[in-house]
Coordinates of C-alpha atoms in Angstrom, one line a residue:
M865 CA 49.0 142.6 69.5
R866 CA 49.2 138.9 69.4
R867 CA 50.9 137.1 66.6
G868 CA 48.7 136.2 63.8
T869 CA 46.1 139.0 64.2
T870 CA 45.8 142.4 62.6
K871 CA 43.4 144.8 64.1
G872 CA 41.3 142.1 65.6
R873 CA 41.4 139.9 62.5
S874 CA 43.4 136.7 62.2
T875 CA 45.9 136.4 59.4
P876 CA 45.2 133.9 56.6
T877 CA 46.3 130.4 57.4
R878 CA 47.5 129.2 54.0
G879 CA 51.2 128.7 53.7
R880 CA 51.7 128.7 57.4
S881 CA 53.6 126.1 59.4
G882 CA 52.1 123.5 61.5
K883 CA 52.6 125.6 64.5
A884 CA 50.6 128.4 63.1
R885 CA 47.8 126.0 62.2
R886 CA 47.8 124.6 65.7
W887 CA 47.5 128.1 67.0
V888 CA 44.4 128.6 64.9
H889 CA 42.8 125.5 66.4
D890 CA 43.6 126.8 69.8
L891 CA 41.4 129.9 69.3
P892 CA 38.1 130.2 71.0
A893 CA 35.1 128.7 69.3
R894 CA 33.6 132.0 68.2
R895 CA 36.9 132.9 66.3
R896 CA 37.7 129.4 65.1
W897 CA 35.9 129.3 61.8
S898 CA 38.2 130.4 58.9
G899 CA 39.9 133.0 61.1
C900 CA 37.0 135.4 61.1
T901 CA 36.5 137.2 64.5
A902 CA 32.8 137.7 64.2
A903 CA 32.0 134.5 62.3
R904 CA 30.2 131.7 64.1
P905 CA 30.4 128.0 63.1
P906 CA 27.7 126.9 60.6
Y907 CA 26.2 124.7 63.3
P908 CA 24.9 125.3 66.8
T909 CA 27.4 124.3 69.5
T910 CA 24.6 122.8 71.6
G911 CA 21.2 121.3 71.1
R912 CA 19.8 118.8 68.6
F913 CA 22.0 119.9 65.7
S914 CA 25.4 120.1 67.4
K915 CA 28.7 119.6 65.5
R916 CA 28.6 115.8 66.3
T917 CA 25.3 115.3 64.4
H918 CA 25.5 118.1 61.8
P919 CA 25.6 116.7 58.3
I920 CA 28.5 118.8 57.3
S921 CA 30.6 118.2 60.4
S922 CA 29.7 114.5 60.7
R923 CA 33.1 113.7 59.2
A924 CA 34.9 115.6 61.9
R925 CA 34.1 113.0 64.6
G926 CA 36.7 111.5 66.9
S927 CA 40.1 113.2 66.9
R928 CA 39.3 115.6 64.0
R929 CA 38.7 119.2 65.0
A930 CA 36.3 121.7 63.4
G931 CA 37.8 123.8 60.8
S932 CA 40.1 121.0 59.4
N933 CA 39.7 118.9 56.3
R934 CA 39.8 115.1 56.0
Y935 CA 43.6 115.1 56.2
G936 CA 43.7 117.1 59.5
R937 CA 44.8 120.3 57.8
A938 CA 43.2 123.6 58.2
S939 CA 40.2 124.3 55.9
R940 CA 40.6 126.8 53.1
R941 CA 36.9 127.8 53.1
T942 CA 36.4 131.5 53.0
P943 CA 34.0 133.4 55.3
Q944 CA 31.7 134.0 52.3
R945 CA 31.5 130.3 51.6
A946 CA 30.9 129.6 55.2
Q947 CA 28.0 132.1 55.4
L948 CA 26.5 130.7 52.2
Q949 CA 26.5 127.2 53.6
T950 CA 25.0 128.5 56.9
H951 CA 22.2 130.2 54.9
S952 CA 21.5 127.1 52.8
L953 CA 21.2 125.0 55.9
A954 CA 18.8 127.4 57.5
V955 CA 16.6 127.2 54.4
N956 CA 16.8 123.5 53.7
L957 CA 16.6 122.0 57.2
P958 CA 13.0 122.8 57.8
A959 CA 12.1 121.4 54.4
V960 CA 13.8 118.2 55.2
R961 CA 12.0 117.9 58.5
H962 CA 8.7 118.6 56.7
R963 CA 9.0 115.5 54.6
S964 CA 8.4 113.3 57.6
T965 CA 4.7 113.8 57.2
S966 CA 3.1 111.1 59.4
R967 CA 3.9 112.8 62.7
E968 CA 3.4 116.3 61.5
R969 CA 0.0 115.5 60.0
R970 CA -1.2 114.1 63.3
Q971 CA 0.0 117.3 65.0
S972 CA -1.5 119.6 62.4
G973 CA -5.0 118.1 62.6
F974 CA -5.0 116.2 59.2
P975 CA -3.8 112.7 59.9
A976 CA -3.1 110.1 57.3
P977 CA -6.3 108.6 55.7
P978 CA -7.1 104.9 55.5
T979 CA -4.8 104.2 52.6
R980 CA -6.1 100.8 51.6
L981 CA -9.7 101.9 51.3
I982 CA -8.7 105.0 49.4
S983 CA -6.6 102.9 47.0
A984 CA -9.6 100.6 46.5
T985 CA -11.7 103.6 45.7
V986 CA -9.2 104.9 43.1
L987 CA -9.2 101.4 41.5
L988 CA -13.0 101.1 41.4
A989 CA -13.3 104.7 40.0
A990 CA -10.9 103.8 37.3
T991 CA -13.0 100.7 36.5
G992 CA -16.1 102.8 36.3
I993 CA -14.4 105.2 33.9
A994 CA -13.4 102.3 31.7
V995 CA -16.9 100.8 31.6
A996 CA -18.4 104.3 31.0
A997 CA -16.0 104.9 28.1
L998 CA -17.0 101.6 26.5
I999 CA -20.7 102.4 26.9
A1000 CA -20.1 105.8 25.5
Y1001 CA -18.4 104.3 22.5
I1002 CA -21.3 101.9 21.8
H1003 CA -23.8 104.8 22.2
L1004 CA -21.8 106.9 19.7
R1005 CA -21.8 104.0 17.2
H1006 CA -25.5 103.6 17.5
Q1007 CA -25.9 107.3 16.8
R1008 CA -23.8 107.2 13.7
D1009 CA -25.0 103.8 12.4
S1010 CA -28.6 102.6 13.1
A1011 CA -27.6 99.1 11.9
Y1012 CA -24.8 98.7 14.4
T1013 CA -25.1 95.7 16.8
S1014 CA -22.9 95.7 19.9
F1015 CA -21.0 92.7 21.1
C1016 CA -23.0 92.3 24.3
N1017 CA -26.2 91.2 22.7
V1018 CA -26.3 87.7 24.1
G1019 CA -29.9 87.0 23.3
G1020 CA -33.2 86.8 25.1
V1021 CA -33.5 89.5 27.8
F1022 CA -29.7 90.2 27.7
D1023 CA -29.8 93.0 25.1
C1024 CA -27.4 96.0 25.6
D1025 CA -28.6 97.7 22.4
R1026 CA -32.2 97.8 23.5
V1027 CA -31.2 99.6 26.7
L1028 CA -28.5 101.9 25.2
T1029 CA -30.8 103.0 22.3
S1030 CA -33.8 103.7 24.5
S1031 CA -35.0 107.2 25.4
F1032 CA -33.7 106.6 28.9
S1033 CA -30.1 106.4 27.7
A1034 CA -29.7 110.2 27.8
V1035 CA -30.6 112.9 30.3
A1036 CA -31.6 116.2 28.8
G1037 CA -29.9 115.2 25.6
V1038 CA -26.6 114.2 27.3
P1039 CA -25.8 110.5 27.2
V1040 CA -25.8 108.9 30.6
A1041 CA -22.3 107.4 29.9
Y1042 CA -20.9 110.9 29.6
L1043 CA -22.3 111.9 32.9
A1044 CA -20.8 108.7 34.4
L1045 CA -17.4 109.6 33.0
I1046 CA -17.5 113.0 34.8
A1047 CA -18.8 111.5 38.1
Y1048 CA -16.2 108.7 38.3
A1049 CA -13.4 111.1 37.3
G1050 CA -14.4 113.4 40.1
I1051 CA -14.4 110.5 42.6
A1052 CA -11.0 109.3 41.4
A1053 CA -9.5 112.9 41.7
M1054 CA -10.8 113.3 45.3
A1055 CA -9.5 109.9 46.3
V1056 CA -6.1 110.7 44.9
A1057 CA -6.1 113.9 46.8
A1058 CA -7.2 112.1 50.0
R1059 CA -4.1 109.9 49.8
R1060 CA -2.0 113.0 50.7
T1061 CA -4.2 114.6 53.4
A1062 CA -7.3 113.5 55.1
R1063 CA -9.2 116.7 55.0
P1064 CA -12.9 116.4 56.0
I1065 CA -14.1 118.1 52.9
L1066 CA -12.6 115.3 50.8
A1067 CA -14.5 112.7 52.9
H1068 CA -17.8 114.6 52.3
G1069 CA -17.1 114.9 48.6
L1070 CA -16.4 111.2 48.2
V1071 CA -19.5 110.3 50.1
A1072 CA -21.7 112.7 48.1
G1073 CA -20.3 111.4 44.8
A1074 CA -20.6 107.7 45.7
S1075 CA -24.1 108.2 47.0
A1076 CA -25.2 110.0 43.8
C1077 CA -23.7 107.2 41.6
L1078 CA -25.3 104.5 43.7
V1079 CA -28.8 106.0 43.7
F1080 CA -28.7 106.8 40.0
S1081 CA -27.5 103.3 39.2
L1082 CA -30.4 101.8 41.2
Y1083 CA -32.8 104.0 39.3
M1084 CA -31.4 102.9 35.9
A1085 CA -31.4 99.3 36.9
G1086 CA -35.1 99.6 37.7
I1087 CA -35.8 101.2 34.4
S1088 CA -33.9 98.4 32.6
L1089 CA -35.8 95.6 34.4
F1090 CA -39.3 97.0 34.8
V1091 CA -39.7 99.4 31.9
L1092 CA -37.5 98.2 29.1
R1093 CA -37.6 94.5 30.2
A1094 CA -34.0 94.0 29.1
V1095 CA -30.7 93.5 30.8
C1096 CA -27.5 95.2 29.6
L1097 CA -24.4 93.4 30.7
L1098 CA -22.2 96.4 30.5
C1099 CA -24.7 98.4 32.5
S1100 CA -24.9 95.6 35.1
A1101 CA -21.1 95.8 35.5
W1102 CA -21.6 99.6 36.0
Y1103 CA -24.1 99.0 38.7
L1104 CA -21.8 96.6 40.5
V1105 CA -19.0 99.2 40.3
A1106 CA -21.2 101.8 41.8
I1107 CA -22.2 99.5 44.7
A1108 CA -18.6 98.5 45.4
T1109 CA -17.4 102.2 45.2
F1110 CA -20.1 103.2 47.7
A1111 CA -19.1 100.5 50.1
A1112 CA -15.4 101.4 49.9
V1113 CA -16.1 105.1 50.4
V1114 CA -18.4 104.6 53.3
A1115 CA -15.9 102.3 55.0
A1116 CA -13.2 104.9 54.5
A1117 CA -15.4 107.7 55.8
L1118 CA -16.3 105.8 59.0
R1119 CA -12.6 105.2 59.6
W1120 CA -11.6 108.7 58.6
P1121 CA -9.0 109.9 61.2
R1122 CA -9.7 113.0 63.3
A1123 CA -7.6 115.3 65.3
P1124 CA -7.9 115.2 69.2
G1125 CA -10.8 117.3 70.3
R1126 CA -12.4 117.4 66.8
P1127 CA -15.7 115.8 65.7
P1128 CA -15.7 112.9 63.2
A1129 CA -15.1 113.9 59.6
V1130 CA -18.3 112.2 58.4
S1131 CA -20.8 111.2 61.1
P1132 CA -23.6 108.6 60.5
A1133 CA -26.1 111.5 60.4
A1134 CA -24.1 113.2 57.7
L1135 CA -23.8 109.9 55.8
W1136 CA -27.6 109.4 55.8
G1137 CA -28.0 113.0 54.9
W1138 CA -25.9 112.6 51.7
I1139 CA -27.9 109.5 50.7
A1140 CA -31.2 111.3 51.2
A1141 CA -29.9 114.3 49.2
A1142 CA -28.9 112.0 46.4
T1143 CA -32.3 110.3 46.4
V1144 CA -34.1 113.5 46.2
G1145 CA -31.9 114.8 43.4
V1146 CA -32.3 111.6 41.3
A1147 CA -36.1 111.7 41.9
A1148 CA -36.2 115.3 40.7
L1149 CA -34.1 114.5 37.7
A1150 CA -36.3 111.6 36.8
A1151 CA -39.4 113.8 37.1
F1152 CA -38.1 116.5 34.8
T1153 CA -36.4 114.3 32.3
W1154 CA -38.8 111.3 32.0
P1155 CA -39.7 110.8 28.4
R1156 CA -43.1 112.5 28.0
G1157 CA -45.8 111.2 25.7
W1158 CA -49.4 112.0 25.2
L1159 CA -50.9 108.6 25.5
P1160 CA -54.4 110.2 25.3
A1161 CA -57.2 108.3 26.9
A1162 CA -59.6 109.2 24.0
R1163 CA -59.7 106.9 21.0
H1164 CA -60.5 109.7 18.7
M1165 CA -59.5 113.4 18.7
S1166 CA -59.9 116.2 16.2
L1167 CA -57.1 117.4 14.1
E1168 CA -57.3 120.8 15.9
A1169 CA -56.9 119.1 19.3
L1170 CA -54.0 117.0 18.0
R1171 CA -52.3 120.1 16.6
A1172 CA -52.7 122.0 19.9
M1173 CA -51.4 119.0 21.9
D1174 CA -47.9 119.2 20.2
P1175 CA -47.6 121.6 17.3
D1176 CA -44.0 120.6 16.4
F1177 CA -44.7 116.9 16.1
F1178 CA -48.0 117.6 14.2
D1179 CA -46.3 119.8 11.7
W1180 CA -43.3 117.4 11.3
Y1181 CA -45.5 114.3 10.8
T1182 CA -48.0 115.9 8.4
S1183 CA -45.1 117.2 6.2
L1184 CA -43.7 113.7 5.6
P1185 CA -43.9 112.4 2.0
V1186 CA -46.8 110.1 1.1
V1187 CA -46.1 107.1 -1.3
T1188 CA -48.2 104.3 -2.6
P1189 CA -47.6 101.3 -0.3
P1190 CA -46.8 98.0 -2.0
A1191 CA -49.2 95.2 -1.8
G1192 CA -48.5 92.0 0.1
G1193 CA -46.7 91.5 3.4
H1194 CA -47.4 89.4 6.4
L1195 CA -49.8 90.6 9.1
A1196 CA -47.7 90.6 12.2
L1197 CA -49.9 92.6 14.6
G1198 CA -53.3 94.0 14.8
S1199 CA -56.4 93.5 12.6
P1200 CA -56.4 93.1 8.8
A1201 CA -59.6 95.3 8.7
A1202 CA -58.1 98.2 10.6
P1203 CA -58.5 101.7 9.1
V1204 CA -54.8 102.5 9.7
T1205 CA -52.2 100.3 8.0
I1206 CA -48.5 100.3 9.0
I1207 CA -46.1 98.5 6.7
E1208 CA -42.7 98.0 8.3
F1209 CA -39.5 97.2 6.4
S1210 CA -37.5 95.5 9.1
D1211 CA -34.5 93.4 9.8
F1212 CA -34.5 90.6 12.5
E1213 CA -30.9 91.4 13.4
C1214 CA -31.4 95.1 13.8
A1215 CA -31.6 96.4 17.4
Y1216 CA -33.8 99.4 16.5
C1217 CA -36.2 97.1 14.7
R1218 CA -36.6 95.0 17.8
Q1219 CA -37.3 98.1 19.8
N1220 CA -39.8 99.3 17.2
H1221 CA -41.5 95.9 17.2
D1222 CA -42.2 96.1 20.9
L1223 CA -43.6 99.7 20.4
L1224 CA -45.9 98.5 17.7
K1225 CA -47.0 95.5 19.8
D1226 CA -48.0 97.8 22.6
L1227 CA -49.8 100.1 20.1
A1228 CA -51.8 97.2 18.7
A1229 CA -52.8 96.2 22.3
R1230 CA -53.9 99.7 23.2
R1231 CA -55.9 100.3 20.0
P1232 CA -57.5 97.0 19.0
G1233 CA -59.2 97.1 15.7
Q1234 CA -57.7 100.5 14.8
V1235 CA -54.3 99.5 13.4
G1236 CA -52.8 96.6 11.4
V1237 CA -49.0 96.1 11.2
Y1238 CA -47.6 94.3 8.1
Y1239 CA -44.1 93.1 8.0
R1240 CA -41.8 93.3 4.9
H1241 CA -38.2 92.0 4.8
F1242 CA -35.3 94.3 4.3
P1243 CA -32.3 92.5 5.7
L1244 CA -29.0 94.4 5.6
D1245 CA -27.3 91.4 4.1
A1246 CA -25.8 91.5 0.6
S1247 CA -26.5 87.8 0.1
C1248 CA -30.2 88.4 -0.4
N1249 CA -30.6 92.2 -0.7
D1250 CA -29.2 93.8 -3.9
A1251 CA -29.6 97.3 -2.4
V1252 CA -27.0 96.6 0.3
R1253 CA -23.4 97.0 -0.9
R1254 CA -21.8 95.8 2.4
T1255 CA -23.1 93.1 4.7
I1256 CA -23.9 94.5 8.1
H1257 CA -26.0 91.7 9.5
P1258 CA -24.7 88.4 8.2
R1259 CA -27.5 86.3 9.7
A1260 CA -30.4 88.5 8.7
C1261 CA -31.2 86.6 5.5
R1262 CA -31.4 83.2 7.2
A1263 CA -33.6 84.7 9.9
A1264 CA -35.9 86.1 7.3
E1265 CA -36.0 82.7 5.6
A1266 CA -36.9 81.1 9.0
A1267 CA -39.8 83.6 9.3
E1268 CA -41.0 82.7 5.8
C1269 CA -40.8 79.0 6.5
A1270 CA -42.9 79.6 9.6
A1271 CA -45.3 81.7 7.6
A1272 CA -45.8 78.7 5.3
Q1273 CA -47.3 76.9 8.3
G1274 CA -49.3 80.0 9.4
R1275 CA -47.1 81.0 12.3
F1276 CA -45.3 84.1 11.0
A1277 CA -46.2 86.4 13.9
A1278 CA -45.1 83.8 16.5
M1279 CA -41.8 83.2 14.8
A1280 CA -41.2 87.0 14.4
D1281 CA -41.6 87.5 18.1
A1282 CA -39.3 84.6 18.8
L1283 CA -36.6 85.8 16.4
F1284 CA -36.6 89.3 17.9
E1285 CA -36.5 87.9 21.4
H1286 CA -33.5 85.8 20.6
Q1287 CA -31.8 88.4 18.4
G1288 CA -28.3 87.7 19.7
E1289 CA -28.4 84.0 18.9
L1290 CA -29.7 83.7 15.3
H1291 CA -28.1 80.4 14.3
E1292 CA -29.3 77.3 12.5
A1293 CA -29.7 75.4 15.7
T1294 CA -31.7 78.3 17.2
F1295 CA -34.1 78.3 14.2
L1296 CA -34.9 74.7 14.8
R1297 CA -35.3 75.1 18.5
L1298 CA -37.7 78.1 18.0
A1299 CA -39.7 76.2 15.4
E1300 CA -40.2 73.4 17.9
Q1301 CA -41.2 75.9 20.7
I1302 CA -43.9 77.6 18.6
G1303 CA -45.4 74.3 17.5
L1304 CA -44.2 74.0 13.9
D1305 CA -43.6 70.7 12.1
V1306 CA -39.9 70.6 12.6
A1307 CA -39.2 68.2 9.7
K1308 CA -41.1 70.4 7.3
F1309 CA -39.4 73.5 8.6
R1310 CA -36.0 71.9 8.3
R1311 CA -36.7 70.9 4.7
C1312 CA -37.9 74.4 3.9
M1313 CA -34.7 75.9 5.3
D1314 CA -32.4 73.5 3.5
E1315 CA -34.1 74.1 0.2
H1316 CA -34.3 77.9 0.7
Q1317 CA -38.0 77.9 -0.1
G1318 CA -38.6 81.3 1.5
L1319 CA -35.6 83.1 -0.1
A1320 CA -37.6 84.3 -3.1
K1321 CA -40.1 86.1 -0.9
V1322 CA -37.3 87.7 1.0
V1323 CA -35.6 88.9 -2.2
A1324 CA -38.9 90.3 -3.5
D1325 CA -39.5 92.3 -0.3
A1326 CA -36.0 93.7 -0.4
R1327 CA -36.5 94.8 -4.0
A1328 CA -39.8 96.4 -3.2
G1329 CA -38.2 98.4 -0.5
S1330 CA -35.4 99.4 -2.8
E1331 CA -38.0 100.8 -5.3
L1332 CA -39.3 103.0 -2.4
H1333 CA -35.8 104.2 -1.7
V1334 CA -35.6 102.4 1.6
T1335 CA -32.0 102.6 2.9
S1336 CA -32.2 101.8 6.6
T1337 CA -34.3 99.9 9.0
P1338 CA -36.8 100.3 10.4
T1339 CA -38.7 102.3 7.7
L1340 CA -42.4 102.5 8.0
L1341 CA -45.3 103.5 5.8
I1342 CA -48.2 104.7 8.0
N1343 CA -51.1 104.8 5.5
G1344 CA -48.4 105.5 2.9
R1345 CA -46.7 108.3 4.9
K1346 CA -43.0 107.4 4.9
V1347 CA -41.3 107.5 8.3
V1348 CA -37.6 106.7 8.4
G1349 CA -36.7 105.3 11.8
S1350 CA -38.8 104.6 14.8
L1351 CA -41.2 106.9 16.6
S1352 CA -39.7 106.0 19.9
R1353 CA -41.2 108.9 21.8
P1354 CA -44.0 107.5 24.0
G1355 CA -47.4 108.2 22.5
A1356 CA -46.1 109.2 19.1
Y1357 CA -47.7 106.2 17.4
D1358 CA -51.0 106.9 19.0
V1359 CA -51.1 110.5 17.7
A1360 CA -50.0 109.3 14.3
V1361 CA -52.8 106.7 14.2
M1362 CA -55.4 109.4 15.2
I1363 CA -54.1 111.8 12.6
E1364 CA -54.5 109.1 9.9
A1365 CA -57.9 108.2 11.2
Q1366 CA -59.0 111.8 10.9
S1367 CA -57.6 112.3 7.4
L1368 CA -58.3 109.0 5.7
G1369 CA -59.2 110.8 2.5
K1370 CA -55.9 112.6 2.2
A1371 CA -53.6 109.5 2.4
P1372 CA -53.7 106.6 0.0
R1373 CA -55.0 103.4 1.4

């Protein structure tokens, strides 16, 4: 048996002379590693990962030989340690190669997506989430406090509160802002997932979500312009985000990479199909959730017919308390000889009061000679209303004085319309400008405002409302029947007027 071997196994190399170590290096390659006969080196001797390129043996370049350390001496690694390193390399090397994803994704059929467009989609979706969260906050404030006025009431047709407090601001009882939060969160999640892999299902999901947001935004924009006749600045930003998101998603879908021999991820036909599906879905949603009202064509109906039309509303309305309405007030709408009298305690700076004013204006136009609307002041301003502990609308008292100064010249109704229309800009300069627009004597009007000639009437109306336990605006007395808030459901005022017309003897005049 050769020196240095025992039954086919080489003797340990530690403590040996340089000659013994040289003999170990002269062994064949299959017996070179740590003196083990059956052990193989932890690297392939040929191929891509040879000992010249192996990460562990990269130090052994040049004159160094495998199995020696950095000082040229024999390695003291045991066969168990060598096998452990060999096993770890076999496990980790494929994982390292998998991180180079660009080439492998092209080979696997899911190439890299258009990164810039996907990043733009993520940014736009985040913007949509921020705008939706702000609108949801305003909507929640309006639900908790009817006297709340948002910051985006610029004046004129630019009135966010009128849009966000309308019956169209919720779908099946769920605020539209909450639905937008869910939609844009879904788009953002799919866009983030698409940054990792360009799977076709993600492209279809993004196109479907962006199409739904775009069509629904166009629907809400039409409601705002043609039904509510008001523009919400926050909602307009929302609509622009929906348009930009749709454009970015469509551009990304048309540039979506595809593997060789596979069809496009989203074809033009599929794109138009998603748009058509979104249109049909929004149309069906509008048909089932449109605020329904009676708006009966008949001017008079029996109490039995009115009860059969909507039993819940009939029972609720007829169960309201009846009080003796106070005398006085300015005729704002309708006829003074009408059988049904509506006394409204209102505030010119209240968004719900403006909405109710428009509803009563439409009611008086539909039923001429049947209803007369009288206006009484109840500003939520502690400077002229003793019943208010904390000022909510700081310009409401001056607006009420402006209306009284216009009433001194016989133009109360015109000034009331102008004040509600310019609700977001109730300042002294605005009062003078509106007085000139409705044809008042501006000098007389200015003197009335400077001398506070209408303040006594405003204080008297507020005290009359306090005696009737009015705590919020608007509060109405329909032939003495006390209604807290606005009957915003379409047709509700028509039914209330017909109920009062059929039961004149039961309600105080």
